[in-house]
Short mmCIF file of C-alpha atoms in Angstrom, two decimals:
data_model
loop_
_atom_site.label_atom_id
_atom_site.label_comp_id
_atom_site.label_asym_id
_atom_site.label_seq_id
_atom_site.Cartn_x
_atom_site.Cartn_y
_atom_site.Cartn_z
CA UNK E 226 -7.45 14.80 18.55
CA UNK E 227 -5.03 18.83 19.12
CA UNK E 228 -6.87 21.66 17.93
CA UNK E 229 -3.25 23.11 16.71
CA UNK E 230 -2.92 19.21 14.52
CA UNK E 231 -6.51 20.13 13.14
CA UNK E 232 -5.09 23.04 10.10
CA UNK E 233 -2.64 20.14 9.65
CA UNK E 234 -5.60 17.67 8.88
CA UNK E 235 -7.70 19.45 6.93
CA UNK E 236 -4.83 21.33 5.18
CA UNK E 237 -4.33 17.18 4.25
CA UNK E 238 -7.36 16.04 3.55
CA UNK E 239 -7.55 19.24 1.06
CA UNK E 240 -4.63 17.91 -1.13
CA UNK E 241 -5.81 14.96 -1.52
CA UNK E 242 -9.58 15.40 -2.51
CA UNK E 243 -7.39 18.49 -4.90
CA UNK E 244 -5.00 15.02 -6.13
CA UNK E 245 -7.95 12.75 -6.72
CA UNK E 246 -9.46 15.55 -8.76
CA UNK E 247 -6.44 15.97 -10.99
CA UNK E 248 -5.81 11.75 -11.25
CA UNK E 249 -8.96 11.56 -12.46
CA UNK E 250 -8.87 14.24 -15.03
CA UNK E 251 -6.09 12.65 -16.70
CA UNK E 252 -7.21 9.41 -16.72
CA UNK E 253 -10.92 10.86 -18.60
CA UNK E 254 -8.42 12.23 -20.99
CA UNK E 255 -5.85 9.43 -21.33
CA UNK E 256 -8.94 7.87 -21.60
CA UNK E 257 -11.04 9.82 -24.62
CA UNK E 258 -7.64 10.64 -25.88
CA UNK E 259 -7.60 6.92 -26.37
CA UNK E 260 -10.56 6.59 -28.84
CA UNK E 261 -8.58 8.43 -31.33
CA UNK E 262 -5.80 6.40 -31.40
CA UNK E 263 -4.83 2.86 -32.25
CA UNK E 264 -5.55 0.13 -32.16
CA UNK E 265 -9.36 0.40 -31.83
CA UNK E 266 -11.10 -2.56 -29.50
CA UNK E 267 -14.69 -3.12 -31.64
CA UNK E 268 -15.35 -6.39 -30.70
CA UNK E 269 -14.87 -5.57 -26.93
CA UNK E 270 -17.20 -2.53 -27.39
CA UNK E 271 -20.15 -4.59 -28.37
CA UNK E 272 -19.22 -6.99 -25.42
CA UNK E 273 -19.13 -3.87 -22.76
CA UNK E 274 -22.21 -2.30 -25.01
CA UNK E 275 -24.42 -6.37 -24.25
CA UNK E 276 -23.14 -6.67 -20.91
CA UNK E 277 -24.04 -2.69 -19.79
CA UNK E 278 -26.77 -1.68 -22.39
CA UNK E 279 -28.90 -4.93 -22.45
CA UNK E 280 -28.05 -6.38 -19.79
CA UNK E 281 -29.25 -3.32 -17.85
CA UNK E 282 -32.91 -3.30 -20.29
CA UNK E 283 -35.07 -5.26 -17.50
CA UNK E 284 -34.11 -3.24 -14.68
CA UNK E 285 -34.53 -0.04 -17.06
CA UNK E 286 -37.80 -1.49 -17.81
CA UNK E 287 -39.23 -2.09 -14.16
CA UNK E 288 -38.05 1.53 -12.35
CA UNK E 289 -39.20 3.16 -15.63
CA UNK E 290 -42.46 1.98 -15.60
CA UNK E 291 -43.45 1.71 -12.21
CA UNK E 292 -42.13 5.25 -11.57
CA UNK E 293 -44.67 6.25 -14.08
CA UNK E 294 -47.76 4.47 -12.73
CA UNK E 295 -46.28 6.10 -9.34
CA UNK E 296 -45.73 9.37 -10.85
CA UNK E 297 -49.25 9.04 -12.27
CA UNK E 298 -51.13 7.77 -9.13
CA UNK E 299 -49.99 10.75 -7.39
CA UNK E 300 -50.81 13.50 -10.08
CA UNK E 301 -53.87 11.96 -10.27
CA UNK E 302 -54.67 12.32 -6.41
CA UNK E 303 -54.17 15.77 -5.93
CA UNK E 304 -54.52 16.88 -9.96
CA UNK E 305 -58.05 15.92 -9.39
CA UNK E 306 -58.55 18.63 -6.33
CA UNK E 307 -58.53 21.00 -8.87
CA UNK E 308 -60.25 19.25 -11.96
CA UNK E 309 -57.16 19.20 -13.72
CA UNK E 310 -56.88 15.06 -14.07
CA UNK E 311 -56.63 15.27 -17.50
CA UNK E 312 -53.96 16.48 -17.16
CA UNK E 313 -52.18 12.95 -15.62
CA UNK E 314 -50.36 11.99 -19.32
CA UNK E 315 -48.81 15.89 -19.56
CA UNK E 316 -47.30 15.99 -16.12
CA UNK E 317 -46.30 12.10 -16.35
CA UNK E 318 -44.36 12.43 -20.15
CA UNK E 319 -42.88 15.97 -18.78
CA UNK E 320 -42.25 14.34 -15.16
CA UNK E 321 -40.29 11.65 -16.97
CA UNK E 322 -38.37 12.84 -19.98
CA UNK E 323 -36.89 16.10 -18.40
CA UNK E 324 -35.85 14.26 -15.35
CA UNK E 325 -36.58 11.07 -14.31
CA UNK E 326 -36.09 8.25 -16.43
CA UNK E 327 -32.30 9.73 -17.15
CA UNK E 328 -31.63 10.16 -14.09
CA UNK E 329 -33.35 6.54 -12.40
CA UNK E 330 -31.93 5.54 -15.51
CA UNK E 331 -28.22 6.36 -14.39
CA UNK E 332 -28.69 5.36 -10.40
CA UNK E 333 -29.46 1.90 -12.12
CA UNK E 334 -27.04 1.60 -14.56
CA UNK E 335 -24.46 3.28 -11.94
CA UNK E 336 -25.70 1.08 -8.80
CA UNK E 337 -25.40 -1.80 -11.81
CA UNK E 338 -22.51 -1.08 -13.51
CA UNK E 339 -19.89 0.85 -11.80
CA UNK E 340 -20.07 -1.18 -9.45
CA UNK E 341 -19.02 -3.83 -11.66
CA UNK E 342 -16.51 -2.43 -13.28
CA UNK E 343 -14.81 -1.21 -10.61
CA UNK E 344 -14.41 -4.88 -9.03
CA UNK E 345 -13.86 -6.05 -12.50
CA UNK E 346 -10.87 -3.72 -13.02
CA UNK E 347 -9.95 -3.87 -10.04
CA UNK E 348 -10.70 -7.89 -9.45
CA UNK E 349 -7.78 -7.49 -12.36
CA UNK E 350 -4.91 -5.25 -10.71
CA UNK E 351 -5.05 -6.83 -7.52
CA UNK E 352 -4.08 -10.22 -9.44
CA UNK E 353 -1.66 -8.09 -11.52
CA UNK E 354 -3.74 -8.70 -14.43
CA UNK E 355 -3.57 -5.82 -15.75
CA UNK E 356 0.38 -5.68 -15.08
CA UNK E 357 0.93 -8.76 -17.33
CA UNK E 358 -1.48 -7.04 -19.63
CA UNK E 359 1.23 -4.07 -19.80
CA UNK E 360 3.63 -6.23 -19.75
CA UNK E 361 2.21 -8.38 -23.49
CA UNK E 362 2.60 -4.72 -24.36
CA UNK E 363 -1.20 -3.90 -24.32
CA UNK E 364 -2.61 -0.65 -22.68
CA UNK E 365 -5.18 -1.24 -20.55
CA UNK E 366 -6.84 1.84 -21.33
CA UNK E 367 -7.45 1.62 -24.53
CA UNK E 368 -8.40 -2.05 -24.33
CA UNK E 369 -10.32 -1.44 -20.92
CA UNK E 370 -11.31 1.32 -20.19
CA UNK E 371 -11.78 2.94 -23.58
CA UNK E 372 -14.56 0.81 -24.63
CA UNK E 373 -16.62 0.94 -21.26
CA UNK E 374 -16.81 4.49 -21.82
CA UNK E 375 -18.38 4.71 -25.60
CA UNK E 376 -20.41 1.20 -24.80
CA UNK E 377 -21.99 2.74 -21.37
CA UNK E 378 -21.85 6.29 -23.02
CA UNK E 379 -24.44 5.04 -25.38
CA UNK E 380 -26.52 1.73 -23.69
CA UNK E 381 -27.31 4.45 -21.50
CA UNK E 382 -28.73 7.23 -23.86
CA UNK E 383 -31.17 3.90 -25.08
CA UNK E 384 -31.35 3.08 -22.36
CA UNK E 385 -33.38 6.06 -21.00
CA UNK E 386 -35.24 6.23 -24.59
CA UNK E 387 -36.43 3.07 -23.17
CA UNK E 388 -37.34 4.42 -19.88
CA UNK E 389 -39.00 7.12 -21.49
CA UNK E 390 -41.23 5.13 -23.03
CA UNK E 391 -41.95 2.48 -20.63
CA UNK E 392 -42.25 5.32 -17.72
CA UNK E 393 -44.70 6.96 -20.13
CA UNK E 394 -46.67 3.41 -20.44
CA UNK E 395 -46.29 3.05 -17.53
CA UNK E 396 -48.60 6.58 -16.07
CA UNK E 397 -50.28 5.17 -18.73
CA UNK E 398 -51.45 1.57 -17.37
CA UNK E 399 -52.45 3.32 -14.12
CA UNK E 400 -53.96 6.30 -15.26
CA UNK E 401 -56.44 4.18 -17.89
CA UNK E 402 -56.75 1.36 -15.08
CA UNK E 403 -56.37 1.88 -11.89
CA UNK E 404 -57.91 6.26 -12.39
CA UNK E 405 -60.44 5.28 -15.04
CA UNK E 406 -59.07 7.52 -17.23
CA UNK E 407 -59.76 7.70 -20.71
CA UNK E 408 -56.54 6.27 -22.62
CA UNK E 409 -56.71 8.53 -25.81
CA UNK E 410 -57.14 12.14 -23.19
CA UNK E 411 -54.10 10.56 -21.84
CA UNK E 412 -52.06 10.12 -24.87
CA UNK E 413 -52.83 13.49 -26.28
CA UNK E 414 -51.89 15.90 -22.99
CA UNK E 415 -48.92 13.40 -23.09
CA UNK E 416 -47.51 13.94 -26.36
CA UNK E 417 -48.83 17.69 -26.91
CA UNK E 418 -46.65 18.85 -23.48
CA UNK E 419 -43.58 17.82 -24.91
CA UNK E 420 -41.27 20.02 -27.18
CA UNK E 421 -37.76 19.76 -28.32
CA UNK E 422 -36.15 21.49 -25.32
CA UNK E 423 -37.80 18.60 -23.63
CA UNK E 424 -36.61 15.98 -25.64
CA UNK E 425 -32.43 17.60 -26.12
CA UNK E 426 -32.77 17.93 -22.35
CA UNK E 427 -33.33 14.37 -21.27
CA UNK E 428 -31.36 13.03 -24.08
CA UNK E 429 -28.45 15.44 -23.53
CA UNK E 430 -27.99 13.71 -19.73
CA UNK E 431 -28.20 10.16 -20.26
CA UNK E 432 -24.48 11.57 -21.99
CA UNK E 433 -23.12 13.09 -19.64
CA UNK E 434 -24.25 10.26 -16.77
CA UNK E 435 -22.47 7.64 -19.34
CA UNK E 436 -20.06 9.24 -19.27
CA UNK E 437 -19.76 9.23 -14.95
CA UNK E 438 -20.67 6.20 -14.73
CA UNK E 439 -18.14 4.47 -17.11
CA UNK E 440 -15.32 6.73 -16.27
CA UNK E 441 -15.52 6.73 -11.88
CA UNK E 442 -16.07 2.86 -12.74
CA UNK E 443 -13.64 2.44 -14.22
CA UNK E 444 -11.16 4.40 -12.33
CA UNK E 445 -11.86 3.33 -8.96
CA UNK E 446 -11.04 0.28 -10.70
CA UNK E 447 -7.83 1.10 -11.53
CA UNK E 448 -6.57 2.50 -8.68
CA UNK E 449 -7.78 -0.24 -6.71
CA UNK E 450 -4.57 -1.12 -3.72
CA UNK E 451 -5.47 -3.76 -0.45
CA UNK E 452 -5.80 -6.83 -1.84
CA UNK E 453 -9.95 -8.38 -2.19
CA UNK E 454 -10.55 -5.52 1.01
CA UNK E 455 -9.06 -2.79 -1.06
CA UNK E 456 -11.52 -4.28 -4.17
CA UNK E 457 -14.43 -4.50 -1.82
CA UNK E 458 -13.97 -0.41 -1.54
CA UNK E 459 -12.73 0.51 -4.79
CA UNK E 460 -17.08 -1.06 -5.69
CA UNK E 461 -18.49 0.65 -3.14
CA UNK E 462 -16.43 3.95 -3.53
CA UNK E 463 -18.03 3.90 -7.48
CA UNK E 464 -21.61 3.16 -7.15
CA UNK E 465 -21.14 6.08 -4.42
CA UNK E 466 -19.86 8.82 -5.90
CA UNK E 467 -20.56 8.34 -9.76
CA UNK E 468 -24.34 8.36 -7.56
CA UNK E 469 -23.91 11.51 -5.96
CA UNK E 470 -21.97 13.14 -9.42
CA UNK E 471 -25.14 11.83 -11.20
CA UNK E 472 -27.64 13.97 -8.98
CA UNK E 473 -24.69 17.35 -9.14
CA UNK E 474 -24.36 17.26 -13.04
CA UNK E 475 -27.95 17.04 -12.83
CA UNK E 476 -28.38 19.92 -11.32
CA UNK E 477 -25.72 21.76 -13.22
CA UNK E 478 -27.48 20.33 -16.37
CA UNK E 479 -30.69 21.69 -15.87
CA UNK E 480 -29.73 24.69 -15.15
CA UNK E 481 -27.43 25.14 -18.02
CA UNK E 482 -30.87 23.91 -20.25
CA UNK E 483 -33.53 26.04 -18.76
CA UNK E 484 -30.91 28.75 -19.07
CA UNK E 485 -30.76 27.88 -23.11
CA UNK E 486 -33.83 27.02 -23.20
CA UNK E 487 -36.02 29.31 -20.90
CA UNK E 488 -39.84 28.18 -20.71
CA UNK E 489 -42.29 30.22 -22.59
CA UNK D 527 33.62 -24.38 -6.60
CA UNK D 528 35.41 -23.73 -9.74
CA UNK D 529 33.06 -22.21 -13.84
CA UNK D 530 33.14 -24.87 -16.43
CA UNK D 531 36.09 -23.40 -19.15
CA UNK D 532 33.03 -22.42 -22.15
CA UNK D 533 33.33 -18.58 -22.64
CA UNK D 534 30.38 -16.26 -22.14
CA UNK D 535 28.96 -15.54 -26.16
CA UNK D 536 30.23 -12.40 -27.87
CA UNK D 537 27.88 -10.03 -26.84
CA UNK D 538 28.02 -7.34 -29.95
CA UNK D 539 24.55 -5.71 -29.16
CA UNK D 540 24.02 -4.29 -25.97
CA UNK D 541 23.14 -5.15 -22.50
CA UNK D 542 19.55 -6.45 -22.21
CA UNK D 543 19.40 -4.50 -18.34
CA UNK D 544 21.71 -1.38 -17.37
CA UNK D 545 20.90 0.12 -14.01
CA UNK D 546 22.41 3.51 -13.76
CA UNK D 547 22.36 4.67 -9.70
CA UNK D 548 18.10 4.14 -9.69
CA UNK D 549 16.16 4.54 -7.02
CA UNK D 550 12.32 4.28 -5.96
CA UNK D 551 10.72 5.21 -3.17
CA UNK D 552 6.71 5.01 -2.05
CA UNK D 553 5.88 5.86 1.76
CA UNK D 554 8.27 6.02 3.41
CA UNK D 555 12.64 5.31 3.52
CA UNK D 556 13.13 4.31 -0.19
CA UNK D 557 12.52 0.56 -1.15
CA UNK D 558 15.86 0.94 -3.29
CA UNK D 559 18.61 3.28 -3.22
CA UNK D 560 21.52 4.01 -5.51
CA UNK D 561 20.87 0.05 -7.40
CA UNK D 562 22.98 -0.34 -10.08
CA UNK D 563 24.25 -3.35 -12.07
CA UNK D 564 24.00 -4.52 -16.03
CA UNK D 565 22.61 -7.61 -17.46
CA UNK D 566 24.85 -8.68 -20.49
CA UNK D 567 23.47 -11.50 -23.37
CA UNK D 568 22.93 -14.78 -22.54
CA UNK D 569 23.25 -13.92 -18.69
CA UNK D 570 20.72 -14.88 -15.99
CA UNK D 571 20.86 -13.02 -12.70
CA UNK D 572 19.07 -14.34 -10.13
CA UNK D 573 18.02 -11.55 -7.61
CA UNK D 574 17.85 -13.16 -4.60
CA UNK D 575 16.58 -10.95 -0.41
CA UNK D 576 14.93 -11.44 2.03
CA UNK D 577 10.85 -11.30 1.33
CA UNK D 578 9.61 -7.73 1.14
CA UNK D 579 13.61 -6.26 0.41
CA UNK D 580 11.60 -4.75 -3.23
CA UNK D 581 12.69 -7.83 -5.62
CA UNK D 582 9.85 -7.65 -7.57
CA UNK D 583 9.50 -3.53 -7.88
CA UNK D 584 13.48 -3.78 -9.00
CA UNK D 585 11.80 -6.44 -11.99
CA UNK D 586 8.75 -4.49 -12.57
CA UNK D 587 11.49 -1.37 -13.18
CA UNK D 588 13.31 -3.00 -15.46
CA UNK D 589 10.17 -3.09 -18.16
CA UNK D 590 8.70 -0.05 -16.91
CA UNK D 591 6.24 -1.02 -14.95
CA UNK D 592 7.09 1.16 -12.45
CA UNK D 593 9.18 4.52 -12.62
CA UNK D 594 12.26 5.40 -10.82
CA UNK D 595 11.96 8.55 -9.05
CA UNK D 596 16.01 9.29 -9.67
CA UNK D 597 18.32 7.14 -12.29
CA UNK D 598 18.53 5.69 -15.82
CA UNK D 599 17.37 2.39 -16.77
CA UNK D 600 18.40 0.89 -19.78
CA UNK D 601 16.04 -2.11 -22.15
CA UNK D 602 18.16 -2.62 -25.04
CA UNK D 603 19.79 0.11 -24.85
CA UNK D 604 17.28 2.77 -24.88
CA UNK D 605 16.53 4.44 -22.34
CA UNK D 606 12.48 3.65 -20.40
CA UNK D 607 13.24 6.33 -17.61
CA UNK D 608 11.44 8.51 -19.05
CA UNK D 609 9.81 6.59 -22.33
CA UNK D 610 6.27 7.28 -22.62
CA UNK D 611 4.26 4.63 -22.43
CA UNK D 612 2.77 3.67 -25.79
CA UNK D 613 6.71 3.29 -27.04
CA UNK D 614 6.84 1.45 -24.20
CA UNK D 615 4.28 -1.01 -24.45
CA UNK D 616 6.32 -1.71 -28.49
CA UNK D 617 9.22 -3.01 -26.30
CA UNK D 618 7.38 -4.24 -23.79
CA UNK D 619 6.32 -7.39 -27.11
CA UNK D 620 10.04 -7.76 -26.30
CA UNK D 621 10.10 -8.80 -22.65
CA UNK D 622 8.57 -11.47 -21.68
CA UNK D 623 7.35 -11.92 -17.75
CA UNK D 624 5.51 -13.52 -15.19
CA UNK D 625 4.38 -12.93 -12.87
CA UNK D 626 4.05 -14.24 -8.70
CA UNK D 627 0.41 -16.04 -9.21
CA UNK D 628 0.94 -15.93 -12.52
CA UNK D 629 -1.77 -13.50 -13.50
CA UNK D 630 -3.49 -15.34 -16.50
CA UNK D 631 -6.19 -13.58 -17.81
CA UNK D 632 -9.15 -15.59 -15.69
CA UNK D 633 -12.05 -15.15 -18.44
CA UNK D 634 -10.31 -16.40 -20.84
CA UNK D 635 -8.79 -20.15 -21.91
CA UNK D 636 -5.55 -20.87 -21.79
CA UNK D 637 -5.66 -20.72 -25.85
CA UNK D 638 -5.95 -17.28 -25.51
CA UNK D 639 -3.88 -16.32 -22.60
CA UNK D 640 -0.64 -17.78 -24.31
CA UNK D 641 -2.06 -17.06 -27.58
CA UNK D 642 -2.59 -12.99 -26.19
CA UNK D 643 0.27 -11.43 -28.02
CA UNK D 644 0.11 -13.59 -31.43
CA UNK D 645 -4.36 -12.41 -31.59
CA UNK D 646 -3.04 -8.64 -30.31
CA UNK D 647 -0.77 -8.76 -33.85
CA UNK D 648 -3.90 -10.17 -35.73
CA UNK D 649 -1.98 -13.39 -36.59
CA UNK D 650 -4.07 -15.44 -38.45
CA UNK D 651 -5.74 -18.57 -36.11
CA UNK D 652 -4.06 -21.55 -37.35
CA UNK D 653 -0.56 -20.45 -36.66
CA UNK D 654 -1.69 -18.41 -33.73
CA UNK D 655 -3.02 -22.34 -32.85
CA UNK D 656 0.73 -24.00 -33.81
CA UNK D 657 2.13 -21.80 -31.85
CA UNK D 658 -0.03 -21.90 -28.57
CA UNK D 659 -0.08 -25.67 -28.67
CA UNK D 660 3.97 -25.11 -29.22
CA UNK D 661 4.54 -23.46 -25.93
CA UNK D 662 1.87 -25.69 -23.99
CA UNK D 663 4.19 -28.38 -25.53
CA UNK D 664 7.36 -27.42 -23.93
CA UNK D 665 5.93 -26.83 -20.77
CA UNK D 666 3.64 -29.65 -20.83
CA UNK D 667 0.62 -28.58 -20.86
CA UNK D 668 -0.50 -29.40 -24.32
CA UNK D 669 -3.91 -30.94 -22.46
CA UNK D 670 -5.18 -27.46 -20.86
CA UNK D 671 -5.82 -25.69 -24.41
CA UNK D 672 -9.07 -25.20 -24.17
CA UNK D 673 -9.36 -25.03 -19.66
CA UNK D 674 -10.36 -21.45 -18.38
CA UNK D 675 -7.13 -20.54 -15.64
CA UNK D 676 -9.48 -21.72 -12.17
CA UNK D 677 -9.67 -25.09 -13.71
CA UNK D 678 -5.99 -25.43 -13.13
CA UNK D 679 -3.06 -25.47 -10.11
CA UNK D 680 -0.86 -23.33 -8.87
CA UNK D 681 1.97 -24.49 -10.52
CA UNK D 682 0.12 -25.65 -14.14
CA UNK D 683 -1.11 -22.24 -13.59
CA UNK D 684 2.78 -20.41 -12.93
CA UNK D 685 3.64 -22.83 -16.37
CA UNK D 686 1.49 -21.56 -19.06
CA UNK D 687 2.60 -18.43 -17.69
CA UNK D 688 6.01 -19.55 -18.52
CA UNK D 689 4.27 -20.47 -22.11
CA UNK D 690 2.73 -16.94 -22.44
CA UNK D 691 5.61 -15.22 -22.07
CA UNK D 692 8.22 -17.74 -24.09
CA UNK D 693 5.60 -17.54 -27.05
CA UNK D 694 6.28 -14.54 -28.42
CA UNK D 695 10.55 -15.74 -28.54
CA UNK D 696 11.20 -12.51 -25.94
CA UNK D 697 14.71 -10.94 -25.91
CA UNK D 698 14.67 -10.78 -21.48
CA UNK D 699 12.68 -12.89 -19.60
CA UNK D 700 11.37 -11.79 -16.67
CA UNK D 701 10.22 -14.51 -13.75
CA UNK D 702 8.81 -12.77 -10.37
CA UNK D 703 9.22 -15.88 -7.58
CA UNK D 704 7.79 -18.93 -10.09
CA UNK D 705 8.19 -20.88 -7.72
CA UNK D 706 6.34 -19.07 -4.57
CA UNK D 707 3.82 -21.09 -2.95
CA UNK D 708 4.25 -24.07 -4.87
CA UNK D 709 5.44 -27.65 -3.07
CA UNK D 710 9.01 -28.68 -3.80
CA UNK D 711 7.79 -31.48 -6.81
CA UNK D 712 5.75 -28.92 -8.37
CA UNK D 713 8.42 -25.90 -7.44
CA UNK D 714 11.11 -27.86 -8.87
CA UNK D 715 9.29 -28.19 -11.75
CA UNK D 716 8.92 -25.05 -12.53
CA UNK D 717 13.08 -24.67 -12.35
CA UNK D 718 13.59 -26.96 -14.86
CA UNK D 719 11.51 -25.21 -17.40
CA UNK D 720 13.50 -21.93 -16.26
CA UNK D 721 16.43 -24.23 -16.81
CA UNK D 722 15.26 -25.53 -20.02
CA UNK D 723 14.63 -22.36 -21.55
CA UNK D 724 17.68 -21.30 -20.47
CA UNK D 725 20.43 -23.56 -22.30
CA UNK D 726 18.04 -23.96 -25.18
CA UNK D 727 17.20 -21.13 -26.28
CA UNK D 728 20.46 -18.32 -24.54
CA UNK D 729 17.30 -15.95 -23.47
CA UNK D 730 18.92 -13.85 -21.17
CA UNK D 731 16.90 -13.74 -17.86
CA UNK D 732 16.38 -12.10 -14.01
CA UNK D 733 15.29 -14.40 -11.49
CA UNK D 734 13.52 -13.06 -8.70
CA UNK D 735 13.39 -15.29 -5.74
CA UNK D 736 14.01 -15.64 -1.73
CA UNK D 737 14.47 -19.29 -2.06
CA UNK D 738 18.27 -20.78 -2.40
CA UNK D 739 17.47 -23.89 -2.97
CA UNK D 740 15.75 -22.78 -5.87
CA UNK D 741 18.95 -19.76 -6.89
CA UNK D 742 22.19 -22.97 -6.13
CA UNK D 743 19.56 -25.90 -8.70
CA UNK D 744 19.52 -22.50 -11.91
CA UNK D 745 23.18 -22.63 -10.93
CA UNK D 746 24.34 -26.18 -10.58
CA UNK D 747 21.70 -27.68 -13.33
CA UNK D 748 21.74 -27.42 -16.90
CA UNK D 749 18.78 -29.09 -18.99
CA UNK D 750 19.64 -32.64 -21.51
CA UNK D 751 18.27 -31.84 -24.85
CA UNK D 752 18.98 -35.72 -25.43
CA UNK D 753 17.41 -36.77 -21.76
CA UNK D 754 14.85 -34.47 -21.33
CA UNK D 755 15.34 -33.32 -18.72
CA UNK D 756 17.13 -31.41 -16.09
CA UNK D 757 21.06 -32.76 -15.08
CA UNK D 758 22.79 -31.75 -12.09
CA UNK D 759 26.50 -30.28 -13.54
CA UNK D 760 29.78 -31.95 -12.85
CA UNK D 761 30.90 -31.77 -8.64
CA UNK D 762 31.98 -28.33 -8.26
CA UNK D 763 31.06 -27.02 -11.61
CA UNK D 764 28.92 -24.09 -11.64
CA UNK D 765 26.01 -21.93 -14.85
CA UNK D 766 29.13 -18.95 -15.81
CA UNK D 767 26.51 -17.44 -17.42
CA UNK D 768 23.86 -17.35 -14.37
CA UNK D 769 24.88 -15.07 -11.91
CA UNK D 770 23.59 -13.48 -8.62
CA UNK D 771 22.76 -10.24 -6.86
CA UNK D 772 21.74 -10.02 -3.51
CA UNK D 773 19.59 -6.96 -1.72
CA UNK D 774 19.09 -5.70 1.60
CA UNK D 775 17.84 -2.97 2.76
CA UNK D 776 17.71 -0.70 -0.87
CA UNK D 777 21.24 -2.18 -1.65
CA UNK D 778 22.73 -4.37 -3.37
CA UNK D 779 25.22 -6.35 -1.22
CA UNK D 780 26.45 -8.99 -3.44
CA UNK D 781 26.68 -9.15 -7.83
CA UNK D 782 28.93 -12.23 -9.22
CA UNK D 783 29.23 -15.50 -9.32
CA UNK D 784 28.14 -18.88 -7.75
CA UNK D 785 31.83 -19.32 -5.72
CA UNK D 786 31.78 -15.66 -5.37
CA UNK D 787 28.58 -15.94 -3.83
CA UNK D 788 29.10 -18.60 -1.63
CA UNK D 789 32.48 -18.02 -0.56
CA UNK D 790 31.45 -13.78 0.08
CA UNK D 791 32.93 -12.94 4.41
CA UNK D 792 30.37 -10.29 4.42
CA UNK D 793 27.86 -11.37 7.42
CA UNK D 794 24.96 -10.50 5.81
CA UNK D 795 25.60 -13.03 2.60
CA UNK D 796 26.98 -15.45 5.59
CA UNK D 797 23.97 -15.38 7.44
CA UNK D 798 21.84 -14.94 4.46
CA UNK D 799 22.27 -18.62 2.86
CA UNK D 800 23.37 -20.30 5.77
#
């Protein structure tokens, strides 16, 4: 590419990026504001809750359990060098509640559901089903997007609680049966380490992550162009963008939470 | 060709569709450039033109699925050019649209597809069932009631799409290439349904097609309710309420009746209908 064209390329890329952010912001506003306008599709919210929430339980349980187990395995070996193996429970529970359960659950649900939403809505776009819905007098944002946003936010909140519990249990399993620690000591240590700010931090994040997963999945789905190839592209973009945004938002929220609840 | 001597119905109500200098472009040159026309009450407008000329775009402008860059569009007398989507959704319920591939909701049964609008209005299940069966009977597909769209052929899907479009007794019907990609026998069945809808319910309509045979079938046939089938009009006669618009290079190059189209001196039209 000739060097004189580089600024034009950068300008075009910057404009495209800003336009995408603008479109996404408007899309989010439309999605959220539609909660407050009739009609409400309660049945669709329940259906999506079942698909997203109940459907994701197995992967969240498996991920949570083994993550807790790995944490216990790795930390027990390190802590033993300082004679602090008794703190394994504390290490596992703090890591799970504050960071790993919300982030890993978010990433798992993103991989499973952001892709699902993008491909489902994308297929509807390219087969003109979205246009047909509008032609029949139904707002696709209300009918398809709003239920997915609400269901994902609620489901991710509940799934994170499951991941917290199962992760702690996974750590206990490894501590008791592999590292041969006392179970009571593990749970005592795990319980005493937690304070309310940890719980608040751990349960605020899934609300933001759920919003990111659902809005990004729906946004890329609804903006699909270019036939079946476009559906594949939208699906990939939805997973990549939502995963990156989850990690980014985790950093922002952790910083804000540490500012709001400074460590004692 | 001559037209039969029955007059057009009196038009007390505003024209269902009016376009005034409408233009739209995506990337590149305008797809439609300062288009003006109107659809009168009871009239069927056949929109002809080569593939990719913007016929489907024009149809989507009619019910506000797309918005023009400039010009004004009136639907049932109300300007929809900049109408809020919420209000437009209400207005769209007065129209029925048949999409190119049917655009049936693939996760819903035929019953739920056809009765979608009625279910959205929370009508009693019994009424929905009755009206769905009635609409499916109109397109002779009552047996598909409990099936999913994936188990139907392309032609059957178009017929179900017609049933979905007419169930709410719309004030305007929009057909986007309803016979595209279908074999001649199935195309004939679809044409017969459109003529039946036109002659039984007299709903104003716009029909997009690039198949001349379909267009002239519309103009030279009528539906015989007693015989229950489409029959040709007497030699030399055409339906006076079926008129033509021809699109070429973003412009309307013809707007008139069947005889006028056939006798047009325009070189493009002569080549197009040859």
